[in-house]
mmCIF file of N, CA and C in Angstrom:
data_model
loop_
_atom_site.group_PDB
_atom_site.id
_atom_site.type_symbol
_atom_site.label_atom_id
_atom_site.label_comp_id
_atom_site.label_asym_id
_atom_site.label_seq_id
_atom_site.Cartn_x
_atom_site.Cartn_y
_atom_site.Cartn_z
ATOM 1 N N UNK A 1 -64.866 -88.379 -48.813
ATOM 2 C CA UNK A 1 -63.953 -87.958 -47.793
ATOM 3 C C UNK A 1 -62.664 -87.389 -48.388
ATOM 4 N N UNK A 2 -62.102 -88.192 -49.337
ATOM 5 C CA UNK A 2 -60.874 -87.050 -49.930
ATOM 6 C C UNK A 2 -61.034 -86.027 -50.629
ATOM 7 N N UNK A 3 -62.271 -85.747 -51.080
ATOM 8 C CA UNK A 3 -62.324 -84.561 -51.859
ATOM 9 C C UNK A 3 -62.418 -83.662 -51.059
ATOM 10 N N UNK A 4 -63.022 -83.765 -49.561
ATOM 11 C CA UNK A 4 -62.772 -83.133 -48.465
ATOM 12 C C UNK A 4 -61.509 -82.440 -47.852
ATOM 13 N N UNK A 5 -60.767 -83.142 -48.141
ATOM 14 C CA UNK A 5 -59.264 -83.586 -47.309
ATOM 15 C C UNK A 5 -58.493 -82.549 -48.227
ATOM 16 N N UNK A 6 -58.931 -82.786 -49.246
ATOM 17 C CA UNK A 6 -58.196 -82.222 -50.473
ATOM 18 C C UNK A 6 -58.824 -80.368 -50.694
ATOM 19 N N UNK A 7 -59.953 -80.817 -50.246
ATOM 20 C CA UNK A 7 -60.453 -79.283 -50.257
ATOM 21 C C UNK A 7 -60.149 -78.465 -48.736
ATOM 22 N N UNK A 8 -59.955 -79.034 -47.658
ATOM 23 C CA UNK A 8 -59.319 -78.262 -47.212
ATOM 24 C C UNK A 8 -57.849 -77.985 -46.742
ATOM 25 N N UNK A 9 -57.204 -78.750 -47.643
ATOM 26 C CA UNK A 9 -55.675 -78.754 -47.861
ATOM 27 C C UNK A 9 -55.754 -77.418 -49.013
ATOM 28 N N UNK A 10 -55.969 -77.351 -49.869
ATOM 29 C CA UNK A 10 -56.288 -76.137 -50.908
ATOM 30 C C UNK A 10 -56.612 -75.388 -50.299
ATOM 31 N N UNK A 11 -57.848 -74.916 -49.322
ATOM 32 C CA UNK A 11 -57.982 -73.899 -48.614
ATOM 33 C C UNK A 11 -56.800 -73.498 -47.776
ATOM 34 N N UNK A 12 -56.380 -74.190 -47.091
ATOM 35 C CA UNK A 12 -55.093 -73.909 -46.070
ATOM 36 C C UNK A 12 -54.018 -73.599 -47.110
ATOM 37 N N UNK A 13 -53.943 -73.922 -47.958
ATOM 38 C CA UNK A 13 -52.512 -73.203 -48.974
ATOM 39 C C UNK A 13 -52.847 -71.738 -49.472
ATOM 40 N N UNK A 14 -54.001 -71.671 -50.092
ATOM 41 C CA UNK A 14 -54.489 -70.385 -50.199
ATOM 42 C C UNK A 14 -54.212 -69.461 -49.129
ATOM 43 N N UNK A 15 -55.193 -70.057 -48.015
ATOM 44 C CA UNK A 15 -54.838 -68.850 -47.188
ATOM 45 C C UNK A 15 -53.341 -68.735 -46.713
ATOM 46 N N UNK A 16 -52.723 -69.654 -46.886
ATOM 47 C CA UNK A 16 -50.941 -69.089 -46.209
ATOM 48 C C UNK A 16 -50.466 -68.080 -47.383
ATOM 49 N N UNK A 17 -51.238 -69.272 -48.783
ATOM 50 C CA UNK A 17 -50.335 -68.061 -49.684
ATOM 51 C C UNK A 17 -50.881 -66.141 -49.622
ATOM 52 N N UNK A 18 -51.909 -66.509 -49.167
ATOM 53 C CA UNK A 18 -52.545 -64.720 -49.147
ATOM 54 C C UNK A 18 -52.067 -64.170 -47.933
ATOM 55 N N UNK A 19 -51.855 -64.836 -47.102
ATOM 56 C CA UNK A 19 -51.302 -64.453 -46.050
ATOM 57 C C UNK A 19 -49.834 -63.684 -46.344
ATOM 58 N N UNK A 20 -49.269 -64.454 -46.985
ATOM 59 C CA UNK A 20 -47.568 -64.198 -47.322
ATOM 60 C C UNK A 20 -47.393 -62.803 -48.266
ATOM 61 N N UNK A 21 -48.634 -62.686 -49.293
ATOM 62 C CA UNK A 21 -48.629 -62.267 -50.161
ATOM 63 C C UNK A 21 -49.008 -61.043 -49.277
ATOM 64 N N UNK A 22 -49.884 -60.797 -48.412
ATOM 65 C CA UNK A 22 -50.478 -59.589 -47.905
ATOM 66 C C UNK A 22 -49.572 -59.282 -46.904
ATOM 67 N N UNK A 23 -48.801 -60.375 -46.085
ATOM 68 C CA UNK A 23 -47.246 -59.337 -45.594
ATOM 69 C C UNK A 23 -46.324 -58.803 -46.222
ATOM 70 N N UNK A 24 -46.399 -59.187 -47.001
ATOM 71 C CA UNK A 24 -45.227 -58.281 -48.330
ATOM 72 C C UNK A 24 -45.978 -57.425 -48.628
ATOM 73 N N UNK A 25 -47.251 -57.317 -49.102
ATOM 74 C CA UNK A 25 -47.797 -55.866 -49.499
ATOM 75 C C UNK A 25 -47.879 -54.587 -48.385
ATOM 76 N N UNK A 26 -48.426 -55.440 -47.397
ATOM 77 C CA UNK A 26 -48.345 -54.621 -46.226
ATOM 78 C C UNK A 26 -47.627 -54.446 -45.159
ATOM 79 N N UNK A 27 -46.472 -55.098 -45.066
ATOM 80 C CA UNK A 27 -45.380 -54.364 -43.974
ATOM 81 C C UNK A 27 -43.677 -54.367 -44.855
ATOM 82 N N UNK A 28 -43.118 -55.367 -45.876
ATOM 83 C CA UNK A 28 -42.569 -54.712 -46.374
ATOM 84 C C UNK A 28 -42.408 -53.564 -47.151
ATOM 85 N N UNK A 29 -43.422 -53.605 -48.162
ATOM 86 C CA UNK A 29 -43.249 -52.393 -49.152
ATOM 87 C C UNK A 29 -43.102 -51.142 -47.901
ATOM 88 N N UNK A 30 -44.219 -50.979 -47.402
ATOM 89 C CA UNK A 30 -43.700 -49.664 -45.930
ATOM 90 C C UNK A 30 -42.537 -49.204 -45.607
ATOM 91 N N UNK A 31 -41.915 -50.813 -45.098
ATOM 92 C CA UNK A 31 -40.365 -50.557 -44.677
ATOM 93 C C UNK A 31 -39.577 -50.005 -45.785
ATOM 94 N N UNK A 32 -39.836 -50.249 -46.825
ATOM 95 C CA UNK A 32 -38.740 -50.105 -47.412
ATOM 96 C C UNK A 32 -38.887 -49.063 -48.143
ATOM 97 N N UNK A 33 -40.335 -48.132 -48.399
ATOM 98 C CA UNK A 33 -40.502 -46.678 -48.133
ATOM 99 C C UNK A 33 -40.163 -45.591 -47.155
ATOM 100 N N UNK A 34 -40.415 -46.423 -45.909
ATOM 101 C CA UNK A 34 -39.914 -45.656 -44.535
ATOM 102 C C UNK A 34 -38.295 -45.649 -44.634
ATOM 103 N N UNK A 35 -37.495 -46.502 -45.202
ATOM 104 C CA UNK A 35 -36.186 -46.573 -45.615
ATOM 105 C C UNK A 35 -35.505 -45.416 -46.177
ATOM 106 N N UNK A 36 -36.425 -45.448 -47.584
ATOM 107 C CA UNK A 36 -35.599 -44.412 -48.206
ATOM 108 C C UNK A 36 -36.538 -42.784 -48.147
ATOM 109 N N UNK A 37 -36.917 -42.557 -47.271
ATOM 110 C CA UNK A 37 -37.290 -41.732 -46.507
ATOM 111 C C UNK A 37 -36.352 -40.911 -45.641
ATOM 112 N N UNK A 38 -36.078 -42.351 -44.691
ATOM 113 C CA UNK A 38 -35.133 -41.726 -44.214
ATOM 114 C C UNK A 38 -33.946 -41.692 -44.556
ATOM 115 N N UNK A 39 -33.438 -42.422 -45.973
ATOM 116 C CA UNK A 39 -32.225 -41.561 -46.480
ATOM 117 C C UNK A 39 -32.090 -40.219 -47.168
ATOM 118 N N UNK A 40 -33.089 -39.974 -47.824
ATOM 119 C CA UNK A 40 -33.770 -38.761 -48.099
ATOM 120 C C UNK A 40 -33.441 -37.660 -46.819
ATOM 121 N N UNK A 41 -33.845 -37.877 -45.838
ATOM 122 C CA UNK A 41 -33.939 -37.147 -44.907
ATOM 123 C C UNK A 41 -32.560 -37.061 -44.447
ATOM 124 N N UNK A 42 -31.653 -38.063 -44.571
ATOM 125 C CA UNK A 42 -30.434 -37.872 -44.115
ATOM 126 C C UNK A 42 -29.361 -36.951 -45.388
ATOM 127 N N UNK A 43 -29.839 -37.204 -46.440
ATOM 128 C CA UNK A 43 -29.019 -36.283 -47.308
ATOM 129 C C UNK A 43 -29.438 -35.031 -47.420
ATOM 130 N N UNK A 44 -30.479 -34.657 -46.996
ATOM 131 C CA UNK A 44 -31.353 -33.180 -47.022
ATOM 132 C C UNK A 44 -30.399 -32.621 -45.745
ATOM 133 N N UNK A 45 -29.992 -33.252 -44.316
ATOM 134 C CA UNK A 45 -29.317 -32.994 -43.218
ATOM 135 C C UNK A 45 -28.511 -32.071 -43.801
ATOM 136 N N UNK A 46 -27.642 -33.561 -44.627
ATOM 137 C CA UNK A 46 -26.396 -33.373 -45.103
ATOM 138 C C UNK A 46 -25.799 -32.028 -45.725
ATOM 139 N N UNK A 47 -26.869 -31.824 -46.824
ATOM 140 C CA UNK A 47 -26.862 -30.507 -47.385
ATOM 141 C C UNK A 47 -26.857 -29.219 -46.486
ATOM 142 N N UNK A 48 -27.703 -29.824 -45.598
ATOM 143 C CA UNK A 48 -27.733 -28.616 -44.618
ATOM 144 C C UNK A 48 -26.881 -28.192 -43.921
ATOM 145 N N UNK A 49 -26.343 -29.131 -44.136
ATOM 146 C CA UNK A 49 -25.051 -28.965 -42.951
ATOM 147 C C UNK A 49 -23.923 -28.299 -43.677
ATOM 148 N N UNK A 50 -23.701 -28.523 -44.915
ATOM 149 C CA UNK A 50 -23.251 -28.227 -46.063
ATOM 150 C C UNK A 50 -23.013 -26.198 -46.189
ATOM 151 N N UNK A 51 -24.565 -26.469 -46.371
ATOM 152 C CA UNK A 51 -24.929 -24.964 -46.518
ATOM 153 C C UNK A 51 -24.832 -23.682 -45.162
ATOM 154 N N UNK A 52 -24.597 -24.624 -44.172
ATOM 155 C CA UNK A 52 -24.273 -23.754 -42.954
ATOM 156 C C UNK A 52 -22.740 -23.580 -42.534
ATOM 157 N N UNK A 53 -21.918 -24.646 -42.895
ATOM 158 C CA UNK A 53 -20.639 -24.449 -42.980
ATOM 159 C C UNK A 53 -20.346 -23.616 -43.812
ATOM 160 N N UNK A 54 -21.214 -22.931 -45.031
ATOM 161 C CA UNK A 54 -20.418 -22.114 -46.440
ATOM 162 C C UNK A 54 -20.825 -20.876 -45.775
ATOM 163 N N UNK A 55 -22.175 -20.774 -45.132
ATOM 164 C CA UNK A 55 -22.262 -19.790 -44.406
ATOM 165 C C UNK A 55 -21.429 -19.069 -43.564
ATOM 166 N N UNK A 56 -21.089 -19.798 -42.510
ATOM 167 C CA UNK A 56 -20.561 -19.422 -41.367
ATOM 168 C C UNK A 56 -18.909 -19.017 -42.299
ATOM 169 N N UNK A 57 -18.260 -19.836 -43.132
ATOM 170 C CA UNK A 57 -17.226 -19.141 -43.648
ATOM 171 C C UNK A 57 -17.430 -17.561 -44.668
ATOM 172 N N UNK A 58 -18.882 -17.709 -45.122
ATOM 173 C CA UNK A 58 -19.061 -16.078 -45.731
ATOM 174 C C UNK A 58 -19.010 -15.284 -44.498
ATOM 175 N N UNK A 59 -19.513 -15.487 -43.500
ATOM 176 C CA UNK A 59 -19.909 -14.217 -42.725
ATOM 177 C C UNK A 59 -18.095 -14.474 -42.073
ATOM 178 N N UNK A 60 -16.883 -15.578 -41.732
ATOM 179 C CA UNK A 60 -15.729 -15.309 -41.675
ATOM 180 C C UNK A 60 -15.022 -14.108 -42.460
ATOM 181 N N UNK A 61 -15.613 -14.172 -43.913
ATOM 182 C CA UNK A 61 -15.022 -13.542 -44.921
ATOM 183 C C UNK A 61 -15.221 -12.160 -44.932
ATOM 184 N N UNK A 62 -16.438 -12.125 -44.530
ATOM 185 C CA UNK A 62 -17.379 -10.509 -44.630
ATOM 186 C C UNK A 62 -16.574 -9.804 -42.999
ATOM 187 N N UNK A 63 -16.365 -10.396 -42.223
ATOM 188 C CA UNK A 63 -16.231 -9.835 -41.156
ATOM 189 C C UNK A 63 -14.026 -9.242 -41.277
ATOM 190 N N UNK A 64 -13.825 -10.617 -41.871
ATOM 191 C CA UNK A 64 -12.133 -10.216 -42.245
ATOM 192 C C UNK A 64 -11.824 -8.992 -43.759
ATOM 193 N N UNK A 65 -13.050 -8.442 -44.158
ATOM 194 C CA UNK A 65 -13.169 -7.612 -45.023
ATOM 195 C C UNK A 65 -13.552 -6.374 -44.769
ATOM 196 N N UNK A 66 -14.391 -6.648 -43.936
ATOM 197 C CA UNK A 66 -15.007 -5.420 -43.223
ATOM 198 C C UNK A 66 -13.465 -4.570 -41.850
ATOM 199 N N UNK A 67 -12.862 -5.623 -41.508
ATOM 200 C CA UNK A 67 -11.718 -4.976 -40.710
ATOM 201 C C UNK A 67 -10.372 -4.840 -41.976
ATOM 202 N N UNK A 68 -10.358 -5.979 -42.710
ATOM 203 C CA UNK A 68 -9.432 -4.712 -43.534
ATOM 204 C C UNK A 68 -9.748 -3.139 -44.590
ATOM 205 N N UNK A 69 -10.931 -3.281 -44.453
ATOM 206 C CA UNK A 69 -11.315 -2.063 -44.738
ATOM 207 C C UNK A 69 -10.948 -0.950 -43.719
ATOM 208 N N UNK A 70 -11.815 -0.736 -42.746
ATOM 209 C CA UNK A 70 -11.090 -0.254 -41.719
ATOM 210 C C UNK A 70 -9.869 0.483 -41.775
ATOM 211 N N UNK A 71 -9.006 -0.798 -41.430
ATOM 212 C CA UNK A 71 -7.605 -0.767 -41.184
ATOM 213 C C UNK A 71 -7.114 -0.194 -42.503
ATOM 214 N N UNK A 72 -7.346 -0.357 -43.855
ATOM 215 C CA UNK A 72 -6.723 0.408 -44.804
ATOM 216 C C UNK A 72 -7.061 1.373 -44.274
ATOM 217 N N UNK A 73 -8.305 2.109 -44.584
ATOM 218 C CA UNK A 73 -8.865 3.781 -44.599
ATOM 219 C C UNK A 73 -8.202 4.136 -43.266
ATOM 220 N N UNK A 74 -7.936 3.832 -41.791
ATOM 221 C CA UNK A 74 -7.515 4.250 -40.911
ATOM 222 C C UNK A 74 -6.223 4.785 -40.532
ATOM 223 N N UNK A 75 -5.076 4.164 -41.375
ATOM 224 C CA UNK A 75 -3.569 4.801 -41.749
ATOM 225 C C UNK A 75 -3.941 6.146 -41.933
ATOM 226 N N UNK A 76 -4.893 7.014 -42.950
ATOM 227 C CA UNK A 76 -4.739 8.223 -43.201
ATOM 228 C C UNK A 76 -5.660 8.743 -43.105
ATOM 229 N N UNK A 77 -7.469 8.389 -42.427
ATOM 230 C CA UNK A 77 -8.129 8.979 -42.344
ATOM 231 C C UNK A 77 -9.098 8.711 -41.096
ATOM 232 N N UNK A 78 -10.169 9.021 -40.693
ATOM 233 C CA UNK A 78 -10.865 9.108 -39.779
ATOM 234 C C UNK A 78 -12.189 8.336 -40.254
ATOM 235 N N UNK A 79 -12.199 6.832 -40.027
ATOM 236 C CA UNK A 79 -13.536 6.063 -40.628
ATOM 237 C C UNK A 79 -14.865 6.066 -39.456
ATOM 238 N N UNK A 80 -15.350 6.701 -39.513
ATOM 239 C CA UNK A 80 -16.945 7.528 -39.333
ATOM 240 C C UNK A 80 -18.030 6.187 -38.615
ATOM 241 N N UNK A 81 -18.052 5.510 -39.600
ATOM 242 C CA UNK A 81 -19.175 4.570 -39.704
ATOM 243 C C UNK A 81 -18.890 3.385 -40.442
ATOM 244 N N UNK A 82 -19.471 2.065 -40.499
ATOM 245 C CA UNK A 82 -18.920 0.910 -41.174
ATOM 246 C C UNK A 82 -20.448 0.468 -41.283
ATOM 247 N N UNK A 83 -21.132 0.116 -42.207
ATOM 248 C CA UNK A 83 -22.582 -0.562 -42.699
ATOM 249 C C UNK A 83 -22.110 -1.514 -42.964
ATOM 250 N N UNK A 84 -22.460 -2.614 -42.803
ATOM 251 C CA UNK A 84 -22.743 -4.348 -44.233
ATOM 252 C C UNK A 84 -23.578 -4.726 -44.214
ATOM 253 N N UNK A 85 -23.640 -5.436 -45.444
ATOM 254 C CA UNK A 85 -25.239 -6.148 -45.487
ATOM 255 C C UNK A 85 -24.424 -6.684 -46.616
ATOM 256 N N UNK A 86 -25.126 -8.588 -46.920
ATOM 257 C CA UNK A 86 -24.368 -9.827 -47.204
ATOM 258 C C UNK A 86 -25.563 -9.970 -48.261
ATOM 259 N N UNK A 87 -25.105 -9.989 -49.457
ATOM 260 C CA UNK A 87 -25.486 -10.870 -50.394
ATOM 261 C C UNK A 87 -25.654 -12.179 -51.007
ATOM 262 N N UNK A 88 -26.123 -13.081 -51.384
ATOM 263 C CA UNK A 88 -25.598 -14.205 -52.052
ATOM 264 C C UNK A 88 -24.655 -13.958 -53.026
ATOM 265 N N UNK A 89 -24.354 -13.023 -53.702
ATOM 266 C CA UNK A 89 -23.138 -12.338 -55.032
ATOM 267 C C UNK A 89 -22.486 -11.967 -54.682
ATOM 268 N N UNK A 90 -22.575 -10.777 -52.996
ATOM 269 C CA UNK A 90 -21.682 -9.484 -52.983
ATOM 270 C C UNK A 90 -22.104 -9.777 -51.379
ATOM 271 N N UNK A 91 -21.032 -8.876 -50.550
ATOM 272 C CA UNK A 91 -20.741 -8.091 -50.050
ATOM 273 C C UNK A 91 -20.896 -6.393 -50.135
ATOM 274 N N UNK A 92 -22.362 -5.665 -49.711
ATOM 275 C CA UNK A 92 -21.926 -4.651 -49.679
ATOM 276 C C UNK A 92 -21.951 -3.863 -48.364
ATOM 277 N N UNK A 93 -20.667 -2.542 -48.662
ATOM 278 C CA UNK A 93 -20.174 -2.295 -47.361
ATOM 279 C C UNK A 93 -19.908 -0.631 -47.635
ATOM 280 N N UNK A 94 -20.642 0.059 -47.059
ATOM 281 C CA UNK A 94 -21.017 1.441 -46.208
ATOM 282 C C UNK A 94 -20.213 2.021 -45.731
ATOM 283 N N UNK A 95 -19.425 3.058 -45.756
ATOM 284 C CA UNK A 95 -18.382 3.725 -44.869
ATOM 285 C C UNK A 95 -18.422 5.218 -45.815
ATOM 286 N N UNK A 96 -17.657 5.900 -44.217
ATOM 287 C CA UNK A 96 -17.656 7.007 -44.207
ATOM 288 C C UNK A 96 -16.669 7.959 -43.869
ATOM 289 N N UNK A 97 -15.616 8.206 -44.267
ATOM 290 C CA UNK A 97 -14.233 8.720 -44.165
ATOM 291 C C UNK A 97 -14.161 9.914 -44.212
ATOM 292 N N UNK A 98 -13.483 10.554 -43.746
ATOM 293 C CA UNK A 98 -13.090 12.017 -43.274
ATOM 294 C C UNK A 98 -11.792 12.162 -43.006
ATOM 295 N N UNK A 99 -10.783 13.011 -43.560
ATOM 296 C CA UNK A 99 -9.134 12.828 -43.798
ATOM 297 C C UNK A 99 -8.501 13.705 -44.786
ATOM 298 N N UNK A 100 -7.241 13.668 -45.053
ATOM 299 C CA UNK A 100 -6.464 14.341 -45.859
ATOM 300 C C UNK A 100 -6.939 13.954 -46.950
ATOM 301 N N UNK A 101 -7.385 14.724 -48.012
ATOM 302 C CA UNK A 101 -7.943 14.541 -49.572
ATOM 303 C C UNK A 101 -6.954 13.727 -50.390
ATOM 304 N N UNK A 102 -5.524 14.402 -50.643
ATOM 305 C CA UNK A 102 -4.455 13.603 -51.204
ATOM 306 C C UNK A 102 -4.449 12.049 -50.744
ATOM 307 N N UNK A 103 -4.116 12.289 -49.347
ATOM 308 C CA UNK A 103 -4.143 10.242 -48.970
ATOM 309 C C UNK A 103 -5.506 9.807 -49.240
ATOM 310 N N UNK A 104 -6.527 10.522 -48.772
ATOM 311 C CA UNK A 104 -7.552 9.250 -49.379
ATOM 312 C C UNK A 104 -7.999 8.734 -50.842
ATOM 313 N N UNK A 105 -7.346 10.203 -51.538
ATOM 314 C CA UNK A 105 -7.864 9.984 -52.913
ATOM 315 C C UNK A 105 -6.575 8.705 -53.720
ATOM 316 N N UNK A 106 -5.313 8.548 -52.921
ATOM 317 C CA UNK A 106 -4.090 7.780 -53.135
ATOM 318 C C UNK A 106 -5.140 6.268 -52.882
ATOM 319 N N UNK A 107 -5.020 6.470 -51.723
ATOM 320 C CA UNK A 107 -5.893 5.121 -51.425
ATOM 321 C C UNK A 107 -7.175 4.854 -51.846
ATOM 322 N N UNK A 108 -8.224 5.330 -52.331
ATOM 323 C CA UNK A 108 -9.053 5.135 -53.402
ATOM 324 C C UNK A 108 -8.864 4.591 -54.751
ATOM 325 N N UNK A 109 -7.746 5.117 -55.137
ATOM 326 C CA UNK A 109 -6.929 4.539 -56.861
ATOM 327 C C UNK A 109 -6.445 2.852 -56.154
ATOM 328 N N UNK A 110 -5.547 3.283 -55.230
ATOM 329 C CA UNK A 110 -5.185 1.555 -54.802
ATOM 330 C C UNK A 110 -5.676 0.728 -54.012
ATOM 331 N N UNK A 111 -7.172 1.047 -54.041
ATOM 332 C CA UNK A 111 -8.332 -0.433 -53.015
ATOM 333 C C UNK A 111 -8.118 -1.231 -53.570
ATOM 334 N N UNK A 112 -7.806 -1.523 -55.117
ATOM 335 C CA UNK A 112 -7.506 -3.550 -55.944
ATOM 336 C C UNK A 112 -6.263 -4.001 -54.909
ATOM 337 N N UNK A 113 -5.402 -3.330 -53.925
ATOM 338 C CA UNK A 113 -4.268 -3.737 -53.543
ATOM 339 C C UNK A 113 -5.299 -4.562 -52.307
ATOM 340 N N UNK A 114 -6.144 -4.093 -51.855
ATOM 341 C CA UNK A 114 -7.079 -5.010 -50.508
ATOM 342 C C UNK A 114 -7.775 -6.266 -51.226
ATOM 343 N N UNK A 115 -8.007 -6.107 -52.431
ATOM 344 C CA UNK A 115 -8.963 -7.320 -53.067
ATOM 345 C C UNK A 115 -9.226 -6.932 -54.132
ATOM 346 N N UNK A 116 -8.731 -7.929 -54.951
ATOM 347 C CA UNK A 116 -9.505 -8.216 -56.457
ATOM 348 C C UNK A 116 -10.902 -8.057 -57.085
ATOM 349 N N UNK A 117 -12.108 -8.034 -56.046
ATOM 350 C CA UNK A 117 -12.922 -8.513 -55.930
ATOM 351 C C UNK A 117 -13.859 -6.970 -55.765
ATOM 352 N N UNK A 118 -13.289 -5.967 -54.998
ATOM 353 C CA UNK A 118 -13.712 -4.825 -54.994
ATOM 354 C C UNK A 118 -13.784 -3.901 -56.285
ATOM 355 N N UNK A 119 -15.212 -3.107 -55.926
ATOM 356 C CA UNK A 119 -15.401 -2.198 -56.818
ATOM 357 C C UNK A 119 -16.028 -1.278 -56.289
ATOM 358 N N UNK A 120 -16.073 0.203 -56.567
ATOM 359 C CA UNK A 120 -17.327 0.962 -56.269
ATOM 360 C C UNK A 120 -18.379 0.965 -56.517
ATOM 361 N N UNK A 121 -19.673 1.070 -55.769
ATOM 362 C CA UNK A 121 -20.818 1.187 -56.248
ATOM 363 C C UNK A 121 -21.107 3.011 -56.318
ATOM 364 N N UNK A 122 -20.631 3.604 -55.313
ATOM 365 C CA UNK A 122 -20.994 4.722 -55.580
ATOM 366 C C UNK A 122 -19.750 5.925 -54.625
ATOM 367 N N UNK A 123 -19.922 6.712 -54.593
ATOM 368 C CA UNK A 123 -19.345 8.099 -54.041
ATOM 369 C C UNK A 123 -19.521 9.284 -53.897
ATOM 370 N N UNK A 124 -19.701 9.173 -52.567
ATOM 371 C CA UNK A 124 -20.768 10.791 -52.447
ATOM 372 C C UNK A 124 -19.623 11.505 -51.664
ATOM 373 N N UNK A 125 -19.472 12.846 -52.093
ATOM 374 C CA UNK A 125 -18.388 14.240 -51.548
ATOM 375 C C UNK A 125 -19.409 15.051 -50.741
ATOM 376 N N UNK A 126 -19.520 14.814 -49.290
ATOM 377 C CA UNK A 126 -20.191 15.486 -48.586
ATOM 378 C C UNK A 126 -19.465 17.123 -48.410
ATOM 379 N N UNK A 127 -18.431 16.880 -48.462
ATOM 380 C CA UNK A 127 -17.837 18.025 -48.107
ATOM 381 C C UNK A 127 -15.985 17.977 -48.236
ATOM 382 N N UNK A 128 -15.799 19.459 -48.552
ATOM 383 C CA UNK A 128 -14.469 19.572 -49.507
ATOM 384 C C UNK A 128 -13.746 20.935 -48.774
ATOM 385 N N UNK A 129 -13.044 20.645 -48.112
ATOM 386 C CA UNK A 129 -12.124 21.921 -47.645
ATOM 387 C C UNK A 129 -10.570 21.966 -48.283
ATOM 388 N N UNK A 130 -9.976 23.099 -48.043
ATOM 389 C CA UNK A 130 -8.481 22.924 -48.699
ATOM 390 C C UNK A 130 -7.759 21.466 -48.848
ATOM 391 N N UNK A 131 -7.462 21.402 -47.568
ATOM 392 C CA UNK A 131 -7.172 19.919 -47.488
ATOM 393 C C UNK A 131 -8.195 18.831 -47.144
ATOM 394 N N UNK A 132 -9.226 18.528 -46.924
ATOM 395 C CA UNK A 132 -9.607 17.964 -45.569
ATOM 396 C C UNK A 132 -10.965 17.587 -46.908
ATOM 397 N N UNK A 133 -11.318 16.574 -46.891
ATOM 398 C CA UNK A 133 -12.450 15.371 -47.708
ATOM 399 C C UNK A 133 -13.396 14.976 -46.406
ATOM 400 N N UNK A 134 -14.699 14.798 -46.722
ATOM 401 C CA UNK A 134 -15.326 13.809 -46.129
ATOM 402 C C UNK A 134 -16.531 13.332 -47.431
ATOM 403 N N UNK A 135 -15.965 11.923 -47.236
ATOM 404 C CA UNK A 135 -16.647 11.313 -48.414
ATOM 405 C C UNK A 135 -17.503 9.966 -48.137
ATOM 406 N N UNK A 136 -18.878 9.655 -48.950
ATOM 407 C CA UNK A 136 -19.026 8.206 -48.594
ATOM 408 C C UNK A 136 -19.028 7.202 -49.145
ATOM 409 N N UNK A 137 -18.818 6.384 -49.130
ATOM 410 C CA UNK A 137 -18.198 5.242 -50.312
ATOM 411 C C UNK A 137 -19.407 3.615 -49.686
ATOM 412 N N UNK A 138 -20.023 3.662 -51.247
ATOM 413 C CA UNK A 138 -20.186 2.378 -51.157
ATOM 414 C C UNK A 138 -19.427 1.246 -51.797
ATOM 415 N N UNK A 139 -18.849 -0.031 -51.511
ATOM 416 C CA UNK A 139 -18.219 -0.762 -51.892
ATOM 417 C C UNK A 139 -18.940 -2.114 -52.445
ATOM 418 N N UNK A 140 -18.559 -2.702 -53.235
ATOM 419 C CA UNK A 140 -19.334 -4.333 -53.281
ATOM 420 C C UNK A 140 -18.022 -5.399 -53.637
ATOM 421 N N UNK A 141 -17.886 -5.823 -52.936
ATOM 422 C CA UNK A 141 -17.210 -7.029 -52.545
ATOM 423 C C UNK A 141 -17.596 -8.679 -53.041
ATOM 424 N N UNK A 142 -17.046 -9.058 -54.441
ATOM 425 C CA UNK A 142 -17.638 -10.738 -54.346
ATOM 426 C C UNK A 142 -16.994 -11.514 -53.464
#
């Protein structure tokens, strides 16, 4: 009779201990995958959120660049057309001026006075009268 007693006292410890042992295998470890899951998922947000705020201030930047462009070339000439298109590097920006040759070619030498950051990419002379330029200018902007 006690070896009985004793054998199923041993059985009943076993099974609690497998019992214990197989809730830890199987519903903690989970949790605490599903955990950092979702911190994972919360710093991926994060970034995102990150990367849409830098956004929304480039296209601030591109749009306050694109009107002082404008507004320079417009003191002395007749601006045509305005293109952009946004880079991850650059800003580049399309225009098309028509005006007194002397002022625009003044204001061509002094675009570093709008931004540091400007350069030409290119310049095309559509057309050249005594006085009177119409030219097109590509710009790139970091």
């Amino acid at each position: 009779m006690k070896v009985k007693k004793i054998d199923k006292w041993k059985i009943t410890v076993v099974i609690i201990v497998l019992l214990v042992f197989a809730n830890v295998i199987l519903i903690y470890k989970p949790l605490n995958k599903k955990e950092e899951r979702l911190l994972n998922q919360v710093k991926v947000i994060n970034i995102l959120q990150d990367d849409k705020l830098k956004n929304e201030e480039c296209n601030e930047n591109k749009k306050d660049l694109i009107i002082n462009i404008e507004n320079y070339f417009k003191d002395v000439s007749l601006v045509q057309y305005i293109k952009s298109s946004n880079d991850k590097n650059f800003t580049k920006i399309e225009l098309n001026v028509t005006g007194d040759k002397n002022s625009i070619s003044e204001k061509l030498k002094n675009i570093d006075d709008l931004s540091k950051n400007t350069f030409f990419k290119e310049i095309k002379i559509n057309r050249i009268d005594e006085n009177n330029i119409d030219c097109s200018l590509e710009l790139n902007m970091n």
